[in-house]
Short mmCIF file of C-alpha atoms and ligand atoms in Angstrom, two decimals:
data_model
loop_
_atom_site.label_atom_id
_atom_site.label_comp_id
_atom_site.label_asym_id
_atom_site.label_seq_id
_atom_site.Cartn_x
_atom_site.Cartn_y
_atom_site.Cartn_z
CA UNK I 1 22.23 -45.70 11.44
CA UNK I 2 20.31 -43.51 12.43
CA UNK I 3 23.34 -41.30 13.77
CA UNK I 4 24.82 -41.49 9.82
CA UNK I 5 20.95 -40.85 8.28
CA UNK I 6 20.92 -37.99 11.00
CA UNK I 7 24.06 -36.58 9.14
CA UNK I 8 22.71 -36.88 6.06
CA UNK I 9 19.60 -34.37 7.16
CA UNK I 10 21.38 -32.22 8.07
CA UNK I 11 23.92 -31.72 5.15
CA UNK I 12 20.43 -31.53 3.15
CA UNK I 13 19.54 -28.77 6.05
CA UNK I 14 22.84 -26.70 5.57
CA UNK I 15 22.96 -26.87 1.64
CA UNK I 16 19.50 -25.79 1.55
CA UNK I 17 20.39 -22.92 3.78
CA UNK I 18 23.84 -22.05 1.11
CA UNK I 19 20.71 -22.22 -1.20
CA UNK I 20 17.68 -19.67 0.26
CA UNK I 21 21.65 -17.61 1.31
CA UNK I 22 22.53 -17.01 -1.64
CA UNK I 23 19.14 -16.63 -3.48
CA UNK I 24 18.78 -13.62 -1.05
CA UNK I 25 21.93 -12.00 -0.69
CA UNK I 26 21.42 -12.81 -5.52
CA UNK I 27 18.11 -10.98 -5.13
CA UNK I 28 19.70 -8.75 -2.42
CA UNK I 29 22.46 -7.33 -5.47
CA UNK I 30 19.95 -7.79 -8.34
CA UNK I 31 18.13 -4.97 -5.84
CA UNK I 32 21.23 -2.33 -5.61
CA UNK I 33 21.41 -1.95 -9.01
CA UNK I 34 17.86 -2.29 -9.49
CA UNK I 35 17.58 1.22 -7.86
CA UNK I 36 20.81 2.75 -9.55
CA UNK I 37 18.54 1.78 -13.01
CA UNK I 38 15.36 3.31 -11.78
CA UNK I 39 14.25 0.12 -13.05
CA UNK I 40 10.59 0.36 -10.91
CA UNK I 41 7.09 1.72 -12.40
CA UNK I 42 4.67 2.29 -10.28
CA UNK I 43 1.05 1.54 -12.17
CA UNK I 44 -2.62 3.34 -9.85
CA UNK I 45 -6.20 1.61 -8.58
CA UNK I 46 -8.78 4.13 -8.88
CA UNK I 47 -10.81 4.44 -5.92
CA UNK I 48 -14.05 4.36 -6.04
CA UNK I 49 -17.43 6.20 -4.22
CA UNK I 50 -19.73 4.04 -3.06
CA UNK I 51 -23.14 6.88 -3.58
CA UNK I 52 -21.62 8.54 -6.82
CA UNK I 53 -19.09 5.65 -8.88
CA UNK I 54 -16.64 9.02 -9.43
CA UNK I 55 -12.73 7.96 -8.43
CA UNK I 56 -12.50 9.52 -5.11
CA UNK I 57 -8.25 8.71 -4.86
CA UNK I 58 -5.75 6.24 -6.52
CA UNK I 59 -3.54 3.99 -4.87
CA UNK I 60 0.02 3.89 -6.20
CA UNK I 61 1.32 0.48 -6.59
CA UNK I 62 5.60 -0.57 -6.99
CA UNK I 63 6.50 -2.55 -9.51
CA UNK I 64 10.16 -3.74 -10.19
CA UNK I 65 10.34 -4.67 -13.51
CA UNK I 66 13.32 -7.20 -14.93
CA UNK I 67 15.39 -6.77 -18.41
CA UNK I 68 12.99 -10.50 -19.68
CA UNK I 69 9.78 -7.72 -19.19
CA UNK I 70 8.90 -9.45 -16.28
CA UNK I 71 6.91 -7.36 -13.26
CA UNK I 72 8.07 -8.55 -9.45
CA UNK I 73 5.28 -7.66 -7.21
CA UNK I 74 6.18 -5.72 -3.66
CA UNK I 75 5.92 -8.18 -1.84
CA UNK I 76 8.53 -10.40 -3.28
CA UNK I 77 10.65 -7.67 -2.93
CA UNK I 78 9.77 -5.34 -0.61
CA UNK I 79 10.58 -7.28 2.95
CA UNK I 80 14.10 -7.45 1.43
CA UNK I 81 14.19 -3.66 0.61
CA UNK I 82 13.36 -3.01 4.55
CA UNK I 83 16.88 -5.40 5.91
CA UNK I 84 18.60 -3.82 3.90
CA UNK I 85 17.71 -0.13 4.22
CA UNK I 86 17.28 0.21 0.14
CA UNK I 87 13.07 0.71 1.23
CA UNK I 88 15.07 3.83 1.90
CA UNK I 89 16.00 4.95 -1.33
CA UNK I 90 13.36 2.80 -3.38
CA UNK I 91 10.62 5.61 -1.04
CA UNK I 92 12.07 7.97 -1.82
CA UNK I 93 11.34 6.94 -6.18
CA UNK I 94 7.57 6.37 -4.80
CA UNK I 95 6.82 9.45 -3.78
CA UNK I 96 8.80 11.48 -6.55
CA UNK I 97 7.37 9.91 -9.01
CA UNK I 98 3.49 9.80 -7.77
CA UNK I 99 3.09 13.34 -6.42
CA UNK I 100 5.45 14.48 -10.21
CA UNK I 101 2.36 12.05 -11.87
CA UNK I 102 0.04 13.62 -9.52
CA UNK I 103 0.86 17.14 -10.42
CA UNK I 104 1.60 16.60 -14.23
CA UNK I 105 -2.95 14.99 -14.51
CA UNK I 106 -3.88 17.60 -12.62
CA UNK I 107 -2.17 20.63 -15.09
CA UNK I 108 -3.90 18.37 -17.87
CA UNK I 109 -6.74 19.26 -16.53
CA UNK I 110 -8.47 16.07 -14.31
CA UNK I 111 -10.13 16.42 -11.55
CA UNK I 112 -7.89 16.40 -8.80
CA UNK I 113 -7.84 12.75 -6.92
CA UNK I 114 -5.39 12.58 -4.00
CA UNK I 115 -2.33 9.50 -4.43
CA UNK I 116 -2.90 7.25 -1.96
CA UNK I 117 1.50 6.23 -0.83
CA UNK I 118 2.08 2.92 0.71
CA UNK I 119 4.90 3.63 3.67
CA UNK I 120 6.14 0.97 5.49
CA UNK I 121 7.21 0.57 8.91
CA UNK I 122 11.28 1.65 7.89
CA UNK I 123 10.27 4.80 6.03
CA UNK I 124 7.54 5.43 8.46
CA UNK I 125 9.97 5.30 11.75
CA UNK I 126 12.96 7.06 9.08
CA UNK I 127 13.69 10.38 10.71
CA UNK I 128 14.71 12.26 8.35
CA UNK I 129 10.59 10.96 6.31
CA UNK I 130 8.92 14.39 7.31
CA UNK I 131 12.36 16.45 5.46
CA UNK I 132 10.76 14.17 2.31
CA UNK I 133 7.53 14.62 2.38
CA UNK I 134 7.73 18.38 2.54
CA UNK I 135 10.62 18.41 -0.29
CA UNK I 136 8.84 16.34 -1.97
CA UNK I 137 6.44 18.65 -2.22
CA UNK I 138 7.60 21.50 -2.52
CA UNK I 139 9.71 20.24 -5.88
CA UNK I 140 7.05 18.66 -7.65
CA UNK I 141 4.31 21.39 -6.00
CA UNK I 142 1.65 19.07 -5.21
CA UNK I 143 -0.50 20.68 -2.15
CA UNK I 144 0.28 18.81 0.35
CA UNK I 145 -4.27 17.67 0.69
CA UNK I 146 -3.31 15.90 -2.69
CA UNK I 147 -0.79 12.92 -1.18
CA UNK I 148 -2.65 10.26 0.54
CA UNK I 149 0.21 8.54 3.03
CA UNK I 150 -1.32 4.27 3.79
CA UNK I 151 -0.02 2.38 7.28
CA UNK I 152 -0.61 -0.33 8.20
CA UNK I 153 -1.34 -1.30 12.23
CA UNK I 154 1.69 -2.39 13.20
CA UNK I 155 4.10 0.55 11.87
CA UNK I 156 1.94 2.58 14.05
CA UNK I 157 3.68 0.99 17.23
CA UNK I 158 7.11 0.80 17.26
CA UNK I 159 7.22 3.85 18.43
CA UNK I 160 3.86 5.69 19.72
CA UNK I 161 5.05 9.26 20.83
CA UNK I 162 7.17 9.20 17.64
CA UNK I 163 4.37 7.70 15.37
CA UNK I 164 1.98 10.50 16.49
CA UNK I 165 4.54 13.56 16.46
CA UNK I 166 5.57 11.63 12.75
CA UNK I 167 1.69 12.22 11.75
CA UNK I 168 0.63 14.53 13.22
CA UNK I 169 3.27 17.08 10.93
CA UNK I 170 1.96 15.54 7.79
CA UNK I 171 -1.43 15.87 9.08
CA UNK I 172 -0.53 19.51 9.03
CA UNK I 173 1.44 19.41 5.66
CA UNK I 174 -2.51 18.38 4.66
CA UNK I 175 -1.99 14.98 3.41
CA UNK I 176 -4.21 12.08 4.71
CA UNK I 177 -3.28 9.33 6.37
CA UNK I 178 -5.16 5.66 6.11
CA UNK I 179 -4.60 3.00 8.10
CA UNK I 180 -3.60 -0.80 4.83
CA UNK I 181 -4.98 -4.05 6.42
CA UNK I 182 -7.25 -2.49 9.56
CA UNK I 183 -7.93 -5.03 10.94
CA UNK I 184 -5.89 -7.93 10.04
CA UNK I 185 -2.59 -6.23 12.53
CA UNK I 186 -3.17 -4.65 16.46
CA UNK I 187 -5.56 -6.18 18.57
CA UNK I 188 -5.01 -2.96 20.61
CA UNK I 189 -7.46 0.31 19.13
CA UNK I 190 -6.73 2.83 20.96
CA UNK I 191 -4.83 4.13 18.46
CA UNK I 192 -7.40 5.01 16.91
CA UNK I 193 -8.46 7.99 18.77
CA UNK I 194 -5.42 8.89 19.25
CA UNK I 195 -3.38 9.09 16.02
CA UNK I 196 -4.41 11.59 13.22
CA UNK I 197 -6.20 8.67 11.58
CA UNK I 198 -8.53 9.44 8.39
CA UNK I 199 -9.27 6.67 6.42
CA UNK I 200 -9.65 2.46 7.61
CA UNK I 201 -9.04 0.02 5.15
CA UNK I 202 -10.81 -3.33 5.24
CA UNK I 203 -8.09 -5.99 4.94
CA UNK I 204 -9.42 -7.52 1.00
CA UNK I 205 -9.05 -10.85 3.15
CA UNK I 206 -12.41 -10.44 5.37
CA UNK I 207 -13.81 -8.39 1.53
CA UNK I 208 -13.39 -11.79 -0.61
CA UNK I 209 -16.00 -13.91 1.78
CA UNK I 210 -17.75 -11.36 2.90
CA UNK I 211 -20.87 -12.32 0.53
CA UNK I 212 -20.77 -16.60 2.30
CA UNK I 213 -18.98 -16.19 5.74
CA UNK I 214 -20.84 -14.48 8.41
CA UNK I 215 -18.11 -14.14 10.37
CA UNK I 216 -16.21 -11.64 8.15
CA UNK I 217 -19.14 -9.63 7.13
CA UNK I 218 -19.54 -9.64 11.30
CA UNK I 219 -16.44 -8.28 11.27
CA UNK I 220 -17.03 -6.13 7.81
CA UNK I 221 -20.34 -4.33 9.23
CA UNK I 222 -17.95 -4.22 12.77
CA UNK I 223 -15.12 -2.16 10.41
CA UNK I 224 -17.67 0.55 9.31
CA UNK I 225 -19.82 1.25 12.09
CA UNK I 226 -16.48 1.22 14.75
CA UNK I 227 -14.88 4.01 11.87
CA UNK I 228 -17.70 6.32 11.28
CA UNK I 229 -18.56 6.09 14.86
CA UNK I 230 -14.79 6.99 15.18
CA UNK I 231 -15.95 9.63 12.19
CA UNK I 232 -13.33 7.83 9.79
CA UNK I 233 -13.34 6.86 6.46
CA UNK I 234 -14.50 2.38 5.83
CA UNK I 235 -13.02 1.94 2.36
CA UNK I 236 -12.85 -1.42 0.96
CA UNK I 237 -9.86 -3.69 -1.11
CA UNK I 238 -9.73 -6.23 -2.81
CA UNK I 239 -13.46 -5.90 -3.90
CA UNK I 240 -14.23 -8.40 -7.07
CA UNK I 241 -17.76 -9.00 -7.24
CA UNK I 242 -21.31 -7.12 -7.67
CA UNK I 243 -22.52 -9.46 -4.48
CA UNK I 244 -19.29 -7.45 -2.79
CA UNK I 245 -19.96 -4.60 -4.17
CA UNK I 246 -23.70 -4.74 -3.01
CA UNK I 247 -23.41 -5.81 0.47
CA UNK I 248 -20.33 -3.29 0.88
CA UNK I 249 -23.17 -0.57 -0.20
CA UNK I 250 -25.83 -2.10 1.63
CA UNK I 251 -23.93 -1.54 4.99
CA UNK I 252 -23.00 2.53 4.29
CA UNK I 253 -18.37 1.11 3.13
CA UNK I 254 -17.72 4.61 1.56
CA UNK I 255 -15.67 3.82 -0.53
CA UNK I 256 -14.31 0.93 -2.22
CA UNK I 257 -10.42 -0.79 -4.54
CA UNK I 258 -10.41 -3.93 -6.32
CA UNK I 259 -10.46 -5.66 -9.58
CA UNK I 260 -14.95 -4.90 -9.84
CA UNK I 261 -13.53 -1.50 -10.78
CA UNK I 262 -10.87 -2.17 -11.65
CA UNK I 263 -6.69 -3.51 -11.74
CA UNK I 264 -4.16 -1.24 -11.31
CA UNK I 265 -3.31 0.79 -14.79
CA UNK I 266 -0.43 2.33 -15.68
CA UNK I 267 0.31 5.43 -16.13
CA UNK I 268 -1.36 6.38 -19.39
CA UNK I 269 -4.42 4.18 -19.07
CA UNK I 270 -5.77 6.69 -15.54
CA UNK I 271 -7.20 9.58 -17.40
CA UNK I 272 -9.28 7.36 -19.75
CA UNK I 273 -11.01 6.27 -16.32
CA UNK I 274 -10.02 9.39 -14.15
CA UNK I 275 -13.14 11.17 -17.43
CA UNK I 276 -15.82 8.59 -17.26
CA UNK I 277 -17.65 9.64 -13.41
CA UNK I 278 -20.98 8.45 -12.35
CA UNK I 279 -20.12 5.26 -13.16
CA UNK I 280 -22.16 3.64 -10.55
P1 LIG J 301 -2.38 -3.23 0.47
O1 LIG J 301 -1.02 -1.67 0.02
O2 LIG J 301 -2.99 -3.86 0.67
O3 LIG J 301 -2.75 -3.27 -1.18
C1 LIG J 301 -3.51 -3.75 -1.98
C2 LIG J 301 -2.90 -4.82 -2.89
O4 LIG J 301 -4.19 -5.60 -3.18
C3 LIG J 301 -1.60 -4.58 -3.69
O5 LIG J 301 -1.01 -5.37 -4.26
C4 LIG J 301 -2.95 -4.67 -5.41
O6 LIG J 301 -2.67 -4.65 -6.66
C5 LIG J 301 -3.64 -6.16 -5.20
N1 LIG J 301 -5.31 -5.94 -5.62
C6 LIG J 301 -5.67 -4.68 -5.78
N2 LIG J 301 -7.32 -4.84 -5.96
C7 LIG J 301 -7.77 -6.81 -5.81
C8 LIG J 301 -8.76 -7.84 -5.73
O7 LIG J 301 -9.77 -6.72 -6.26
N3 LIG J 301 -8.23 -8.71 -5.76
C9 LIG J 301 -7.05 -9.32 -4.84
N4 LIG J 301 -6.81 -10.21 -5.57
N5 LIG J 301 -5.78 -8.30 -4.74
C10 LIG J 301 -6.13 -6.74 -5.58
P2 LIG J 301 0.24 -4.85 -4.75
O8 LIG J 301 -0.06 -4.16 -5.93
O9 LIG J 301 1.03 -6.73 -5.52
O10 LIG J 301 1.47 -4.93 -3.71
C11 LIG J 301 1.41 -5.86 -2.98
C12 LIG J 301 1.56 -4.64 -1.21
O11 LIG J 301 3.42 -4.37 -1.16
C13 LIG J 301 1.17 -3.31 -0.75
O12 LIG J 301 -0.46 -3.82 -0.29
C14 LIG J 301 1.23 -2.34 0.24
O13 LIG J 301 1.54 -3.28 0.77
C15 LIG J 301 2.95 -3.34 -0.79
N6 LIG J 301 3.56 -1.92 -1.75
C16 LIG J 301 2.78 -2.19 -2.71
N7 LIG J 301 3.33 -0.79 -3.19
C17 LIG J 301 4.47 -0.34 -2.61
C18 LIG J 301 4.67 0.63 -2.63
O14 LIG J 301 5.57 1.49 -3.53
N8 LIG J 301 5.93 0.98 -0.82
C19 LIG J 301 5.65 0.00 -0.14
N9 LIG J 301 6.59 0.43 1.17
N10 LIG J 301 5.16 -1.11 -0.46
C20 LIG J 301 4.07 -0.95 -1.42
MG1 LIG J 302 -2.19 0.42 0.23
MG1 LIG J 303 -4.27 -3.31 2.13
MG1 LIG J 304 -1.40 -5.47 2.31
#
């Protein structure tokens, strides 16, 4: 009887596995089609200077638009895009569109604020990345200093020497470099002095309970002083409340990003928010 039950379990397990495989294949096919049809959109989340309250950056965040009008968030498809290599054409689309849009805003007379583009590990280690960035900057006309590249710690670590070279080359193009989700990844911090990083982004998992959890508060303060002692700017992600904002100001965090100030916005809604200076 036990044997019988075991066999049934295996059968159930197999059919679940098949369902998962089918689901993945399905997602992969649809994602491929989305790439061909350009069914993506970028939304932009303002980054605020804590002292002046002005918008000092915009992070471009990717959305996949379905025929149904539904929007799929990146966490639901970036991992598959990474595995299948589709991240390369998708990432190129992101880079072109973010740079084009930023150039367009500047031409229209809005204050120049850099655009942040997220690069996943596979994009960062792609040997063609630098040529691609160079080409996109020259084709869109955007100055390199208006581009900020966001990388997680794990993206740096695949190939350290190669990574340092790539980052130095990006810096030569004028780009700024931000470490995204800082504190959630690699524990060996020595890379911070070897890599030409400009900005640390404190992960939102630390910011969330900053005012109630002494551990999260301590980590956040430590990241801010670490960043400052290395001459880096520090930005807090996922700031949702006035209390979090106040904590961060009290501890001299440089910038913040989060729903408290603004959710990610459609491109057409960005100019009005950029114009509204002196918000804090
Ligand atoms: P991330 O770069 O760490 O982006 C921050 C995420 O936090 C975004 O989620 C943003 O919408 C969300 N967020 C912003 N403010 C708040 C807040 O106050 N509270 C909360 N709970 N969340 C907030 P999103 O847009 O779903 O993006 C998720 C991740 O997907 C990003 O994390 C980034 O790693 C990745 N991603 C987004 N766009 C791209 C892209 O164009 N290329 C690549 N390779 N990855 C991307
Ligand atoms: Mg990011
Ligand atoms: Mg982040
Ligand atoms: Mg993230």
